[in-house]
Short mmCIF file of C-alpha atoms in Angstrom, two decimals:
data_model
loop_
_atom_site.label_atom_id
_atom_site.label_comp_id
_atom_site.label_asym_id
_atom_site.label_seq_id
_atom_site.Cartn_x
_atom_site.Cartn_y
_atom_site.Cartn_z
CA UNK U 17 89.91 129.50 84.00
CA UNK U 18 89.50 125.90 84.38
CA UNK U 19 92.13 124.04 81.60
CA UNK U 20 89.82 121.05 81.78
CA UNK U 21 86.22 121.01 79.94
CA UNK U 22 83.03 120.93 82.56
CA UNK U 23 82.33 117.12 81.82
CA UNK U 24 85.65 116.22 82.81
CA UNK U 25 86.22 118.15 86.24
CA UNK U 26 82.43 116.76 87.13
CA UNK U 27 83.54 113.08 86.82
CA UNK U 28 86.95 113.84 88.28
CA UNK U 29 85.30 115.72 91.31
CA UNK U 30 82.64 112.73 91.64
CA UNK U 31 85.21 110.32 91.54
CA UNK U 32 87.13 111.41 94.36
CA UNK U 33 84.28 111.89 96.49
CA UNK U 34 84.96 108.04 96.92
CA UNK U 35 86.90 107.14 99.99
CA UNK U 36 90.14 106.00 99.04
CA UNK U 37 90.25 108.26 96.14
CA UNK U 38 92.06 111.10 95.99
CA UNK U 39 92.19 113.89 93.31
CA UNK U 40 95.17 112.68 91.47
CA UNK U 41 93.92 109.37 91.22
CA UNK U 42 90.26 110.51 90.17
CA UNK U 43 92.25 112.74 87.53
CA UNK U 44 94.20 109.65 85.80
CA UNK U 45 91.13 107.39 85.81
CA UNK U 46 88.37 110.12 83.94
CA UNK U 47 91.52 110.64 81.03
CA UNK U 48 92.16 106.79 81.29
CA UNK U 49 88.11 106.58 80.67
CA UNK U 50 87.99 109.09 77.72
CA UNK U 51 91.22 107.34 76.12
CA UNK U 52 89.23 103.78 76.18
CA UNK U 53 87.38 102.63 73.26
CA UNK U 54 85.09 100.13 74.76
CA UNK U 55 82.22 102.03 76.37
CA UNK U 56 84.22 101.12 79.66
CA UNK U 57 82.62 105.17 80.82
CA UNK U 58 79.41 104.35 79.87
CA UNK U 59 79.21 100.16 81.55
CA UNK U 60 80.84 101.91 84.45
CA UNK U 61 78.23 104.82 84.61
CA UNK U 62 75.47 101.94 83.87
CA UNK U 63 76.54 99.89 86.70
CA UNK U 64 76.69 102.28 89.69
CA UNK U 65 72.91 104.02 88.61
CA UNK U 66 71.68 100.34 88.29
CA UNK U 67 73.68 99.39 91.87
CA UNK U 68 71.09 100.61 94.60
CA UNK U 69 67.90 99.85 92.57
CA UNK U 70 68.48 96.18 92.36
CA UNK U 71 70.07 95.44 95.42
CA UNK U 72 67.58 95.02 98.59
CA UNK U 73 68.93 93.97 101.91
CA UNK U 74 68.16 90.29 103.11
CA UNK U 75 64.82 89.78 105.34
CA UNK U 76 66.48 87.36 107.41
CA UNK U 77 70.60 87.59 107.66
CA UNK U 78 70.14 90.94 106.29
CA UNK U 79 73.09 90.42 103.91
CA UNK U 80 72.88 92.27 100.37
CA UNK U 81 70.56 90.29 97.93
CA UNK U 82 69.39 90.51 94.36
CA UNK U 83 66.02 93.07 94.83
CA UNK U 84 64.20 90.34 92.84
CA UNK U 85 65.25 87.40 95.27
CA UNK U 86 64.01 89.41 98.18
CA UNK U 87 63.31 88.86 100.82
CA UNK U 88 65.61 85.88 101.46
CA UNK U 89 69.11 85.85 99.89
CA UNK U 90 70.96 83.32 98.31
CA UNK U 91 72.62 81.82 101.10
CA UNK U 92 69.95 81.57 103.69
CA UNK U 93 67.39 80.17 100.90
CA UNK U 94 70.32 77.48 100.53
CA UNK U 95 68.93 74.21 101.91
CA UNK U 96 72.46 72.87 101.91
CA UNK U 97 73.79 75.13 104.72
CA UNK U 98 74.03 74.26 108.42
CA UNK U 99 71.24 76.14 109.78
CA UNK U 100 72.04 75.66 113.29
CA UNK U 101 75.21 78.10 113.00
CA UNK U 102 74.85 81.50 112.54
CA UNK U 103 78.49 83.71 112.34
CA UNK U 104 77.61 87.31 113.38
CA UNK U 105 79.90 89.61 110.75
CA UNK U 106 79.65 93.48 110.92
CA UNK U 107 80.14 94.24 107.21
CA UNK U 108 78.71 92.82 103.86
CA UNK U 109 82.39 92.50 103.08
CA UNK U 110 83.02 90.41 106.10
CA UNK U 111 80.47 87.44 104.52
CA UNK U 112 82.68 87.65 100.80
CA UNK U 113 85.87 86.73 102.81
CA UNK U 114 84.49 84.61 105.26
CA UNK U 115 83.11 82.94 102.13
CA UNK U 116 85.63 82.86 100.34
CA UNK U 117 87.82 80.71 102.52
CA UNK U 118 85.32 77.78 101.93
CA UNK U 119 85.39 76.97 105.67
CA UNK U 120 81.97 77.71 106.90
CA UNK U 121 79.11 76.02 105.73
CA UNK U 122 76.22 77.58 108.25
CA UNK U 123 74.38 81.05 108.09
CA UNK U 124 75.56 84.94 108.49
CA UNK U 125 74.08 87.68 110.68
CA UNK U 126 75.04 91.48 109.12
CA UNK U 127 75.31 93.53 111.57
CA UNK U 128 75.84 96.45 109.15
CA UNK U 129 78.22 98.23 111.78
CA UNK U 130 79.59 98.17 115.33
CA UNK U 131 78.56 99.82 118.58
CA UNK U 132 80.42 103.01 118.63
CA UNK U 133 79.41 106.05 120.96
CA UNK U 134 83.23 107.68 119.34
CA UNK U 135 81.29 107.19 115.98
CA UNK U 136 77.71 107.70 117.32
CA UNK U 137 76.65 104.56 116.53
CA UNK U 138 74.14 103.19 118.93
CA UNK U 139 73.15 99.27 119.34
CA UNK U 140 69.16 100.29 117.81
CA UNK U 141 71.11 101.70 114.59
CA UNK U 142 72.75 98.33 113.83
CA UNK U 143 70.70 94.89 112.51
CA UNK U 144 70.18 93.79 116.66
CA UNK U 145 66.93 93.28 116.76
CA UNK U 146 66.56 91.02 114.09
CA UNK U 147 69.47 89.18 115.12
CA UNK U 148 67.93 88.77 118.40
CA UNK U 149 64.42 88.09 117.09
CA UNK U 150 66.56 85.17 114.32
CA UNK U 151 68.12 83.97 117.55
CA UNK U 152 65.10 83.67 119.77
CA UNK U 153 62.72 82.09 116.80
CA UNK U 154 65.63 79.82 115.37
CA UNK U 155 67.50 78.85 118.47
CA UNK U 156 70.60 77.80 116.53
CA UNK U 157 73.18 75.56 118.19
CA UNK U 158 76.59 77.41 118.22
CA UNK U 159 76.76 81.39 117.85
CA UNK U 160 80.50 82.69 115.92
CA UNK U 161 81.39 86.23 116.85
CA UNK U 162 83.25 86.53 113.92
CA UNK U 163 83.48 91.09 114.60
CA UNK U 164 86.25 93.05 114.28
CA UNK U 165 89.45 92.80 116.80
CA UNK U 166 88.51 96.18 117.72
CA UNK U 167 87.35 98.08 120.94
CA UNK U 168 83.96 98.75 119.50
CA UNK U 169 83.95 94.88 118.18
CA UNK U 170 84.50 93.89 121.74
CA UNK U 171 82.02 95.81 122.85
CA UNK U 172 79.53 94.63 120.51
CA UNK U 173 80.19 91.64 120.71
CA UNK U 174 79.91 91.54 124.70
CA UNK U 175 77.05 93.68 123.71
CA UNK U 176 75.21 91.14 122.06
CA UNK U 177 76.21 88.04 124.70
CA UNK U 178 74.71 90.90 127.26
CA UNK U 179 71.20 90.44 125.33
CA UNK U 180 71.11 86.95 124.72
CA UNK U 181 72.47 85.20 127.88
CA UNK U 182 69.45 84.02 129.65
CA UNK U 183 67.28 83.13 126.50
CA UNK U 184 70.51 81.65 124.42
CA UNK U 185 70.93 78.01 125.73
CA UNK U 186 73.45 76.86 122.63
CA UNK U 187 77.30 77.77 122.31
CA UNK U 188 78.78 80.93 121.98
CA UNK U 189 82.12 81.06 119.96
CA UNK U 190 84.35 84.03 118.67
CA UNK U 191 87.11 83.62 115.94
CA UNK U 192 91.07 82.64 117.05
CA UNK U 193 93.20 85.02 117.74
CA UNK U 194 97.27 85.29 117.00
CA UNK U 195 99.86 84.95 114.49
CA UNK U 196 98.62 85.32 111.38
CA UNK U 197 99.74 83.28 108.60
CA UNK U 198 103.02 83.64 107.54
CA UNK U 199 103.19 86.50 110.46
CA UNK U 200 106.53 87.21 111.38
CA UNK U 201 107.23 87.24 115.10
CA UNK U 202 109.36 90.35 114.95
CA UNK U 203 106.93 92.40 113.00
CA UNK U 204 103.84 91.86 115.24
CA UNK U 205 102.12 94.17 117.81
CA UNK U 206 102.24 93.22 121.34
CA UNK U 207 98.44 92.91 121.26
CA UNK U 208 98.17 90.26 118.67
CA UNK U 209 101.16 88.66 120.15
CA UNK U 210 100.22 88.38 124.07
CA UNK U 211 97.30 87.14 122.78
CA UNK U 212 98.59 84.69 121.14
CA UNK U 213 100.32 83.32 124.01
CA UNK U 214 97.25 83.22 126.07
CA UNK U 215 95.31 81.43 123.11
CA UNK U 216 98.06 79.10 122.93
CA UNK U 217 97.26 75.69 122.54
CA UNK U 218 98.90 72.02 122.86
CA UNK U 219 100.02 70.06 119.87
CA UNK D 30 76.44 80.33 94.00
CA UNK D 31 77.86 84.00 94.01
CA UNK D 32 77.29 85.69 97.65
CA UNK D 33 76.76 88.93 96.13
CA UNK D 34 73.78 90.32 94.41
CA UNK D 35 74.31 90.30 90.46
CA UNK D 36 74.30 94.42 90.30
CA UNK D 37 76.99 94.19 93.17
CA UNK D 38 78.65 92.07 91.13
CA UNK D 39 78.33 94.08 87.93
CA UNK D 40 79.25 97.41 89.15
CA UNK D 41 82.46 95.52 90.77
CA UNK D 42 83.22 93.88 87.18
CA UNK D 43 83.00 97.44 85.86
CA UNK D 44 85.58 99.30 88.22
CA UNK D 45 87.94 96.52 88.06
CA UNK D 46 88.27 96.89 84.13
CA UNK D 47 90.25 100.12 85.15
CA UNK D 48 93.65 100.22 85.16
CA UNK D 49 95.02 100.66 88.73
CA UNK D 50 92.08 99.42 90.74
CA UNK D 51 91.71 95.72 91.28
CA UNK D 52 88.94 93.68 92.16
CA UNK D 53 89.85 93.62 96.08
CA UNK D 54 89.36 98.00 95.56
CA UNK D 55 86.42 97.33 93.58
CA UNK D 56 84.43 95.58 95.78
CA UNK D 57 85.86 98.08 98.73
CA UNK D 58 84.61 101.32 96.59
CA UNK D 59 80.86 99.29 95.37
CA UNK D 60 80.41 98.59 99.24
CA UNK D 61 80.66 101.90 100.04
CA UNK D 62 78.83 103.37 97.40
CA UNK D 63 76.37 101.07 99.15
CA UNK D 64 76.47 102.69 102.07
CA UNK D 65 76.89 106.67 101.25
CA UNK D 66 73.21 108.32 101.48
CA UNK D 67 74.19 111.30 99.55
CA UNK D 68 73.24 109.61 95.86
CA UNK D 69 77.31 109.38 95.40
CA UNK D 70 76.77 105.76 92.78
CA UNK D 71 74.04 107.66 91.15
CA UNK D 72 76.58 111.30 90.61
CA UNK D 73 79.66 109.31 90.00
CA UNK D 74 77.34 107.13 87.42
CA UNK D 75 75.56 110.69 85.65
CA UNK D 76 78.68 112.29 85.54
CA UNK D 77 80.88 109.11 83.62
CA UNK D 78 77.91 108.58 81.11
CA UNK D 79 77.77 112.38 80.24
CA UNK D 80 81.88 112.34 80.21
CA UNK D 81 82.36 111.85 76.35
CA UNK D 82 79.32 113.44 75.45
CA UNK D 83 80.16 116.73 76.21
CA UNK D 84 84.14 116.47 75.91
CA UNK D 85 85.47 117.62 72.04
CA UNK D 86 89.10 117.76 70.83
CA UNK D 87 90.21 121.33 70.38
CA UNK D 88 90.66 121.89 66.89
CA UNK D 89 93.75 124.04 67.26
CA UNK D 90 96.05 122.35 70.38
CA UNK D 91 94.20 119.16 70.48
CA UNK D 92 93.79 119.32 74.57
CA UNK D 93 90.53 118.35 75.67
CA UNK D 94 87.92 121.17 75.75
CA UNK D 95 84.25 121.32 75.86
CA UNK D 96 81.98 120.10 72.99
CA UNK D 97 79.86 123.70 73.57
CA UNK D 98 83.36 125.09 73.17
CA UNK D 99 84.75 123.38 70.43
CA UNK D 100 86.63 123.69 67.75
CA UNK D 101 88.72 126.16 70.06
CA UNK D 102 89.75 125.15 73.77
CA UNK D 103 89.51 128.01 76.55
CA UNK D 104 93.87 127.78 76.32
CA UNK D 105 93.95 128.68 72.50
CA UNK D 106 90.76 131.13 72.67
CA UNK D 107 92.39 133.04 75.83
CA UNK D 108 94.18 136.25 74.21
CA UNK D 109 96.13 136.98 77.64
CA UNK D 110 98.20 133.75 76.19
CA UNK D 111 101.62 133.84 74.51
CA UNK D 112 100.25 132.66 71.06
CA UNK D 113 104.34 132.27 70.08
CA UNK D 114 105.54 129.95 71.97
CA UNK D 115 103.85 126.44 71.72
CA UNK D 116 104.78 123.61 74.25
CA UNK D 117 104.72 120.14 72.78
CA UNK D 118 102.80 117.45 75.13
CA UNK D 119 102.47 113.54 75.11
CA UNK D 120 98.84 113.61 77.09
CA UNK D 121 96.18 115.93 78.14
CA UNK D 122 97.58 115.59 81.74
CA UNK D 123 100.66 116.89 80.93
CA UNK D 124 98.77 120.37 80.17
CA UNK D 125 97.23 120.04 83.72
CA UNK D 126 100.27 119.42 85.09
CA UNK D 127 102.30 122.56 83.25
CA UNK D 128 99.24 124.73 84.26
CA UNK D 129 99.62 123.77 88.06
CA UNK D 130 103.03 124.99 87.88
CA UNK D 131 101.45 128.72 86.40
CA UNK D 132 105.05 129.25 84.67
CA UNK D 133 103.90 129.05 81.02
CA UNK D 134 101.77 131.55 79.80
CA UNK D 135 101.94 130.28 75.71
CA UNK D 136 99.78 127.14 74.02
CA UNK D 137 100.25 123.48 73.90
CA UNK D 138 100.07 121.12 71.12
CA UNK D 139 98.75 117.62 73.02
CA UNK D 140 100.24 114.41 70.09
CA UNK D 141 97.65 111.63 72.64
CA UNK D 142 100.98 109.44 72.65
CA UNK D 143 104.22 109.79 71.72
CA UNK D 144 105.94 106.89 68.73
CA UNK D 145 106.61 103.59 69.75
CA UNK D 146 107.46 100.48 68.23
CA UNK D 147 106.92 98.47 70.38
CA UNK D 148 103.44 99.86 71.17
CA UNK D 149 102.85 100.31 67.64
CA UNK D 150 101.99 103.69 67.45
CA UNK D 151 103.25 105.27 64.28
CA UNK D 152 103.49 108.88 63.83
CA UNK D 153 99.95 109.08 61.49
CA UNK D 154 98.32 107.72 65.08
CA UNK D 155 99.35 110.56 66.67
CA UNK D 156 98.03 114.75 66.31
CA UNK D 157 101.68 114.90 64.61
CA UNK D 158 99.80 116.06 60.87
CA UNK D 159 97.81 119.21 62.55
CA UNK D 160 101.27 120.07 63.91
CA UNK D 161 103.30 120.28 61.38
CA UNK D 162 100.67 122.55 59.39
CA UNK D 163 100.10 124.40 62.77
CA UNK D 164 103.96 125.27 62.51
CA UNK D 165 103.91 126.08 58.99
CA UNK D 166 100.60 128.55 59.47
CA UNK D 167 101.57 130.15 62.73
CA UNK D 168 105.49 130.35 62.74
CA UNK D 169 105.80 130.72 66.15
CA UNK D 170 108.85 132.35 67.88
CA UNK D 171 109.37 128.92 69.58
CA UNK D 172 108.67 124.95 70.54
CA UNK D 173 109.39 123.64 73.85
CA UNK D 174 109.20 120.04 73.76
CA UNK D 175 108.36 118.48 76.61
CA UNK D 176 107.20 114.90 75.92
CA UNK D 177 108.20 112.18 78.29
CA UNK D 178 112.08 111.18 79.07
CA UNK D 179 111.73 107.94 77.82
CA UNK D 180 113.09 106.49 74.78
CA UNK D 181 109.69 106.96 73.09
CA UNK D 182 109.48 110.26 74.18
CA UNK D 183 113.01 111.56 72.88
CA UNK D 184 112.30 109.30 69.33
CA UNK D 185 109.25 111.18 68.99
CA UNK D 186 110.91 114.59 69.61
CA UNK D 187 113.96 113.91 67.54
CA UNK D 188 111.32 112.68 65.11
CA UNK D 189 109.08 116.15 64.93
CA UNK D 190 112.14 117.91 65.06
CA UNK D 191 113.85 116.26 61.88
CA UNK D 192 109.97 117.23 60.35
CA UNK D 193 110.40 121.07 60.75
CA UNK D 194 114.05 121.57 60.56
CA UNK D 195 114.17 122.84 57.06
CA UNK D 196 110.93 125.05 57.24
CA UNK D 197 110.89 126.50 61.02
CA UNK D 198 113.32 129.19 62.28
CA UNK D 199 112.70 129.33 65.14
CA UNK D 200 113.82 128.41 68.46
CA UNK D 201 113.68 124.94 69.77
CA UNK D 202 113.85 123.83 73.12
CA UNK D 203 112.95 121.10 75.77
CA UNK D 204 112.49 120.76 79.35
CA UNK D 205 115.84 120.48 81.89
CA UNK D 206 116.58 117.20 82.78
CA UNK D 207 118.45 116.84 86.23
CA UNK D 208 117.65 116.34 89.60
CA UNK D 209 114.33 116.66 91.33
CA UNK D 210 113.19 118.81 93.49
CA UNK D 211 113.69 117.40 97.03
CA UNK D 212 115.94 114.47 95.34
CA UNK D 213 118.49 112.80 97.28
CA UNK D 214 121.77 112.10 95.07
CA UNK D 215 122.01 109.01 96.81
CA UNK D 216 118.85 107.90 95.40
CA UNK D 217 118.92 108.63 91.94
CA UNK D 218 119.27 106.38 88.76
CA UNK D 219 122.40 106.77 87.15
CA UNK D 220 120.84 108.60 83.80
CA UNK D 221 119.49 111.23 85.84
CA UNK D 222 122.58 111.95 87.57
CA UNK D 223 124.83 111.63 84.82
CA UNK D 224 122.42 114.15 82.39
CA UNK D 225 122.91 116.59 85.57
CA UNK D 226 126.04 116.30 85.46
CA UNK D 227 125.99 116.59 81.87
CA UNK D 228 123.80 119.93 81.57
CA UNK D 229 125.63 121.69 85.06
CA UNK D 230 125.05 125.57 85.07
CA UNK D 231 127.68 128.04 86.73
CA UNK D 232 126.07 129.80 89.18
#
């Protein structure tokens, strides 16, 4: 016999379906729920059956966008940006923190993934023929590879340079590598580090 | 401009009003709701709305129990229990907690919270009333207190205790303090080690 009523072991089983979310935790946030006074259940609940109905995907950097700005979002209907630089990201997440750094001013290409044969993920599963459809029609200056430091980044990355070499006559960048800030020598990888010595640059 | 869509944003908003997740985990957890195909916003959503709907107070111990069940939980309404002894609990989790051990076989009285100044929670904001009369009606052979070892937690026992000393006869207990399972002396706070030493056994 369960000591819990149905309603609660449903929302603490749902819960930790989420990645990053393990029973324990899903446990102390349903009774944290049912303690609160302020609907915070029911906004929560609210929130996450409105999420997929009113988001729609970008028509042209394929970023997430309000369903009812569709099909352009927000930042490429932004006549302010530099639309001769597009940074190719892999995640919708990768466009908040690039963003949020206030450094880039051009537009984003959401990849929505990396080539991975480990994780079955082939280039025609990804956003790569719009991007190279975007590229062709738009013909932007500079290209940032801005994907992740990974093996299957790499690859998509080279990937994509692969596609776009003999059509692409603009320049083709990819994000630093090395110390990050406030990196301590002694705790880095030898990866990050090496390459940081063959990035290194004159000052 | 936000770079998100506004039910991105919303649903992000939500989580983060929970204690323990910030906004960094809330975006992390919306984004993959995002992603998941298997209708995970949409059950995690269903399942919170319905969560105080169907979720009652059991009019006996207090613990949560279904509303279809109510006004007796499946603990109190289970005869296989031992209906004399009745362990004294801060929080709902605390029953779970006991019950994952399977080395209690009587009933629970859950006070939601324990008295504390500082929080002010008085005694009449806590199940202290239905109790006291539970005491009085059922006389049970004994009352294991095991509220949390905090000062709180012991005010609120010494508290109950000074309530029923004159009418109860029976025994009254509370849970061993000493080390942990697993625990290293050399890590221990000195009030642990010194109630240890404090409540020693011969062996």
């Amino acid at each position: 016999m369960s000591t819990l009523p149905a309603a609660v072991s449903d929302a603490i089983e749902a819960l930790s379906d989420l990645q990053g979310i393990g029973s324990r935790s899903a446990e102390r946030l349903v009774l944290t729920l049912l303690r609160n006074q302020f609907g915070l259940d029911k906004k929560i609940g609210n929130a996450l059956i409105a999420l997929k109905e009113n988001v729609a995907e970008c028509g042209i950097c394929c970023h997430l966008c309000n369903k009812t700005d569709a099909p352009q979002c927000g930042l490429c209907s932004d006549a302010c940006r530099d639309a001769t630089r597009i940074c190719v990201v892999s995640e919708p997440s990768d466009v908040i923190a690039l963003e949020r750094t206030h450094a880039f001013k051009g537009l984003y290409h959401v990849l929505h993934g990396v080539i991975s044969p480990m994780d079955r993920v082939r280039p025609e599963d990804l956003r790569i023929g719009s991007f190279l459809a975007r590229v062709k029609a738009e013909n932007p200056s500079e290209l940032i590879f801005a994907l992740p430091a990974s093996v299957d980044g790499e690859t998509t990355t080279l990937y994509l340079i692969e596609q776009i070499k003999n059509s692409f006559a603009g320049t083709i960048t990819r994000l630093a590598r090395g110390i990050p800030s406030g990196g301590d020598l002694d705790y880095l990888d030898a990866a990050t580090l090496s390459q940081a010595l063959t990035d290194r640059r004159s000052i």
